Short mmCIF file of C-alpha atoms in Angstrom, two decimals:
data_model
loop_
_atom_site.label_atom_id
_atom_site.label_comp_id
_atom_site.label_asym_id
_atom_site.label_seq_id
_atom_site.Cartn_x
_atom_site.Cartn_y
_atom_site.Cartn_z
CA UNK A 548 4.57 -11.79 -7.55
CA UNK A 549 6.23 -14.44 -5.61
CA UNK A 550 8.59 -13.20 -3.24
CA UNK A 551 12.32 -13.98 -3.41
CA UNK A 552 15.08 -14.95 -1.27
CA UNK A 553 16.65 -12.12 -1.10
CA UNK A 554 13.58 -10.16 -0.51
CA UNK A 555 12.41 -12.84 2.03
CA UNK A 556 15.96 -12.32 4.17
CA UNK A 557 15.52 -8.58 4.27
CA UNK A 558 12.39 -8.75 5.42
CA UNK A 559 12.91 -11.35 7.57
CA UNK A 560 15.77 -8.98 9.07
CA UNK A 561 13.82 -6.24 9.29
CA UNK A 562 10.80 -8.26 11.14
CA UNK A 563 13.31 -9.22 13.73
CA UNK A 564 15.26 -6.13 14.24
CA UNK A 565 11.78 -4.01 14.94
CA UNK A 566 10.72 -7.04 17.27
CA UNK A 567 14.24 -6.99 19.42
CA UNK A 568 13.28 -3.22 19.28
CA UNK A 569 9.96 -2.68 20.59
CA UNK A 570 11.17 -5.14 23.10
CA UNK A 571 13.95 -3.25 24.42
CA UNK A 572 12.01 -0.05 24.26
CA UNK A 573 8.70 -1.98 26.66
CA UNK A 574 11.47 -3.08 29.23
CA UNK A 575 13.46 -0.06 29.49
CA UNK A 576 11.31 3.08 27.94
CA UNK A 577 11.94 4.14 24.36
CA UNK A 578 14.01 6.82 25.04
CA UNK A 579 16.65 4.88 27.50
CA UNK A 580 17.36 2.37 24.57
CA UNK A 581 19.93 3.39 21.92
CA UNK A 582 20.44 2.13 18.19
CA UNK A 583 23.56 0.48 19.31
CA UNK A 584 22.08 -1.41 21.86
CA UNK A 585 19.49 -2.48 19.66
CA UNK A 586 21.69 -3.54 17.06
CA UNK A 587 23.64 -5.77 19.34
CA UNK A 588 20.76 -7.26 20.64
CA UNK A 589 19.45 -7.58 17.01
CA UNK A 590 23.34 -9.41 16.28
CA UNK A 591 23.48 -6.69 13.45
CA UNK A 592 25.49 -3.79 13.24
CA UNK A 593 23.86 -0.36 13.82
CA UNK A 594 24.43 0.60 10.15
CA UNK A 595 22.28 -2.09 9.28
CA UNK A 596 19.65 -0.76 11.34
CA UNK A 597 19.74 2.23 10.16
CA UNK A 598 19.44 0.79 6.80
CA UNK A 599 15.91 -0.32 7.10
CA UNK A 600 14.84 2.60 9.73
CA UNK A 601 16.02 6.02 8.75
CA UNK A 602 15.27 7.46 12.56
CA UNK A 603 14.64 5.62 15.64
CA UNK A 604 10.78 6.31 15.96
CA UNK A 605 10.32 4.04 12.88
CA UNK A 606 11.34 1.01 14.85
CA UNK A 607 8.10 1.61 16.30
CA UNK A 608 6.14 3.49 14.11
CA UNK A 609 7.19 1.97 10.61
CA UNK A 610 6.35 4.59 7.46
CA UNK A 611 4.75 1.75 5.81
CA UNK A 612 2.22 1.07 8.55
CA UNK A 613 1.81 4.04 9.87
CA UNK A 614 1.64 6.52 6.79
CA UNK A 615 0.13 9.94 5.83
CA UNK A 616 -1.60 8.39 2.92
CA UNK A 617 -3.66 5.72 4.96
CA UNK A 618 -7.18 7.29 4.94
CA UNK A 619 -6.33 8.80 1.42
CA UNK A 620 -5.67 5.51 0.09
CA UNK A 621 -9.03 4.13 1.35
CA UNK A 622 -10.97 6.42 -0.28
CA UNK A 623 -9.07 6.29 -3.25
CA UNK A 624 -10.09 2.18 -3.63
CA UNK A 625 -13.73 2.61 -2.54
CA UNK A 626 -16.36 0.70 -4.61
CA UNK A 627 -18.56 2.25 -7.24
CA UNK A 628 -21.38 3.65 -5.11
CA UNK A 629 -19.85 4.07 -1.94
CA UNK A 630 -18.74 7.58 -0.19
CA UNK A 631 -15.74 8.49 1.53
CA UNK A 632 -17.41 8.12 4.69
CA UNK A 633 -18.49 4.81 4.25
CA UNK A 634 -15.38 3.52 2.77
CA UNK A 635 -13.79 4.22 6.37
CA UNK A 636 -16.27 3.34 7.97
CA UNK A 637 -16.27 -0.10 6.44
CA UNK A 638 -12.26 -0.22 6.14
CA UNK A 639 -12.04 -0.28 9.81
CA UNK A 640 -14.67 -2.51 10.61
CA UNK A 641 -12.93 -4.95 8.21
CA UNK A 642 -9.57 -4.22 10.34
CA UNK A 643 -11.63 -4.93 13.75
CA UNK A 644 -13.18 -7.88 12.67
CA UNK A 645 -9.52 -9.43 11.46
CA UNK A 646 -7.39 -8.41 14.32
CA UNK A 647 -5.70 -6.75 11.92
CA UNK A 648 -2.11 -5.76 14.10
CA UNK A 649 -1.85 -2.23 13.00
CA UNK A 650 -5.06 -1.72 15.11
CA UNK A 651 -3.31 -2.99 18.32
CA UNK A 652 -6.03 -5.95 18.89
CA UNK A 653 -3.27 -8.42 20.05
CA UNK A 654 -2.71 -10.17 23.79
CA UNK A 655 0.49 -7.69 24.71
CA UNK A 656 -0.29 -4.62 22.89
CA UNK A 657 -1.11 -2.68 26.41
CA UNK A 658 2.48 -2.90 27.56
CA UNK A 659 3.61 -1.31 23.89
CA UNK A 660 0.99 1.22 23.94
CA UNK A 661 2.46 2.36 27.56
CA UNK A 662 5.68 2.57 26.49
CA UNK A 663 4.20 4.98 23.14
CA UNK A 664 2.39 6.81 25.43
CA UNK A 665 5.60 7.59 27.60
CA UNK A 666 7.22 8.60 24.74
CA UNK A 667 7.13 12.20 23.78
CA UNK A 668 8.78 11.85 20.54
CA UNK A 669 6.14 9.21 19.58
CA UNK A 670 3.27 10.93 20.83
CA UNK A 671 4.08 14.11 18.34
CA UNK A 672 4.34 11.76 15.72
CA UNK A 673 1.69 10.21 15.91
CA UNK A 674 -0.41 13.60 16.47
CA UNK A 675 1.34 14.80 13.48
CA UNK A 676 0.56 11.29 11.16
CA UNK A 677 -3.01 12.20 12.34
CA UNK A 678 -2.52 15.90 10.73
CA UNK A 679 -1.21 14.62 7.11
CA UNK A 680 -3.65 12.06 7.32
CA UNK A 681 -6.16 14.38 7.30
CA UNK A 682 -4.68 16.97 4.92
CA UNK A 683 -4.08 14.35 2.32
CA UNK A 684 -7.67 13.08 2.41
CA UNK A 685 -9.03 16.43 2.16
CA UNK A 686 -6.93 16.84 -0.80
CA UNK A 687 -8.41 13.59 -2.73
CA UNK A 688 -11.64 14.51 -1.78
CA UNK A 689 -11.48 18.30 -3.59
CA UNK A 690 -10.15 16.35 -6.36
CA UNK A 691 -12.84 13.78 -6.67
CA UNK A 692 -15.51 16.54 -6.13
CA UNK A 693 -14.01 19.11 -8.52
CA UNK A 694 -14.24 21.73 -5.39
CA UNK A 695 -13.56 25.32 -5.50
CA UNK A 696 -10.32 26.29 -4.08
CA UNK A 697 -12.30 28.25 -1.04
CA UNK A 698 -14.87 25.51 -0.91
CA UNK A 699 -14.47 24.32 2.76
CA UNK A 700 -16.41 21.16 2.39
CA UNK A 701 -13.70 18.70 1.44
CA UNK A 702 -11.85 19.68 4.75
CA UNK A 703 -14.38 19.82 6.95
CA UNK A 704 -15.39 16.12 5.66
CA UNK A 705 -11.56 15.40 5.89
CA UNK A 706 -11.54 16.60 9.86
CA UNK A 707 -14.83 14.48 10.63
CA UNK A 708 -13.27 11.29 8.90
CA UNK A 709 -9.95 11.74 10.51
CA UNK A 710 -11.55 12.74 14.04
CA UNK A 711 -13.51 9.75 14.16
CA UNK A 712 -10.40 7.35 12.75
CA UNK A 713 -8.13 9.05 15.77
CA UNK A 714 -11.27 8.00 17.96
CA UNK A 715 -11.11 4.65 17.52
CA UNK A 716 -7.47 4.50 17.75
CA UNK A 717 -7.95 6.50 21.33
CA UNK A 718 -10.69 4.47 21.95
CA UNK A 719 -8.51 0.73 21.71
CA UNK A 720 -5.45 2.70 24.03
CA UNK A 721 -7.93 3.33 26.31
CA UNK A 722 -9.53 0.29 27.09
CA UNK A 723 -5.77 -1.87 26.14
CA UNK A 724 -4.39 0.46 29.21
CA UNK A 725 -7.37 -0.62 31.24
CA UNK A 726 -6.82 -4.13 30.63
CA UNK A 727 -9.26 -5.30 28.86
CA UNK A 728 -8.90 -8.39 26.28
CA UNK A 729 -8.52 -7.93 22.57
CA UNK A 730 -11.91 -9.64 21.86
CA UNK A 731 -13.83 -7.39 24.28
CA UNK A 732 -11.89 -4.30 22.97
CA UNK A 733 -13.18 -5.72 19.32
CA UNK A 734 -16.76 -5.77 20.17
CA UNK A 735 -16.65 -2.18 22.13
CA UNK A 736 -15.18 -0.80 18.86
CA UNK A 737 -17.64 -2.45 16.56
CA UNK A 738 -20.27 -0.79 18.38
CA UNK A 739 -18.64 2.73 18.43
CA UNK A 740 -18.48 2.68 14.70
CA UNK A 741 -22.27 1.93 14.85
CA UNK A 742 -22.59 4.93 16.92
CA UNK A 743 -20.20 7.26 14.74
CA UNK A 744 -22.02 6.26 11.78
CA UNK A 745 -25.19 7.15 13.14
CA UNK A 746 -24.59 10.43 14.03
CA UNK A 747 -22.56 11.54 11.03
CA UNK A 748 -25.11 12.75 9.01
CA UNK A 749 -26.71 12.12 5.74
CA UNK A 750 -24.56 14.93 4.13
CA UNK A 751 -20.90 13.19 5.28
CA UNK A 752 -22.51 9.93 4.61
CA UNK A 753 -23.22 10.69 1.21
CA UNK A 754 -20.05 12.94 0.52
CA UNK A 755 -17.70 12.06 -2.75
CA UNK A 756 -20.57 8.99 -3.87
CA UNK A 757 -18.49 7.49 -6.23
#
């Protein structure tokens, strides 16, 4: 559906408020920035921020980027024929190979991944997003595979697929921190998903064939 004006402007709004943000919070460190400060620097009033971000860690880490449901979701979409393993698997190389932002593959993203890393309250979160991840993808995949209530499969292909998302993540604040350029950072990443998927094994590879 096309999108509307009023949709557009609150978007818009948003968009601009989370940049002024993550600014503020890469100059100063997240947690010597308030919500009023950002909101004047936004030229909005704090209510309004807090009318598109509920708590101050989603000016950084916005619920509908960063989400439980992520690795969930791309299982849930996979292709006839493919497994859950593969869906990943091919989800993120899709992400890699368009830059996509969410991965941080953009000129800047070292100095924002520094100031997450500096921030305890983001660090949990993010450690925690990496715990629902995985408990809602092990809950899809019991699902899909009719498994037993004490079958342990489905989580222990959950914990693989979620270890080795977390890895690339870790991977791409590594090498950002080191300084290395997002098209370099691309290619190591590419080949560390060649590497995961090698040494998977047939049985994850070949888990919840759809």
């Amino acid at each position: 559906m096309t999108e509307g004006l009023r949709e557009r402007k609150k978007r818009q709004t948003r968009q601009r408020i989370s940049q002024v943000a993550v600014g503020l919070f890469v100059e100063r460190g997240f947690e010597h920035v308030t919500i009023a400060e950002v909101a004047a620097a936004a030229e909005v009033s704090a209510n309004t921020v807090y009318n598109y971000f509920q708590v101050k860690e989603d000016l950084v880490l916005p619920p509908d980027e960063a989400f439980p449901q992520r690795l969930a979701d791309i299982v849930r979409h996979r292709p006839p024929g493919e497994s859950a393993a593969r869906a990943v698997l091919t989800h993120l190389r899709d992400e890699v190979h368009r830059r996509d932002r969410r991965l941080g593959l953009t000129e800047g993203f070292g100095r924002v991944f520094e100031m997450m890393r500096a921030a305890p309250t983001l660090t949990a979160r993010l450690e925690d997003l990496g715990r629902q991840m995985t408990d809602a993808l092990a809950a899809v995949l019991a699902e899909e595979t009719g498994a037993a209530p004490d079958d342990p499969a489905p989580r222990v292909v959950a914990w693989q697929l979620g270890c080795f998302h977390s890895m690339v993540f870790a991977e791409i604040g590594r090498r950002t921190a080191a300084g290395e350029r997002p098209d370099a950072i691309a290619a190591a990443v590419l080949d560390l998903l060649d590497s995961i998927e090698e040494l998977l094994g047939e049985r994850v590879l070949a888990y919840a064939t759809r």
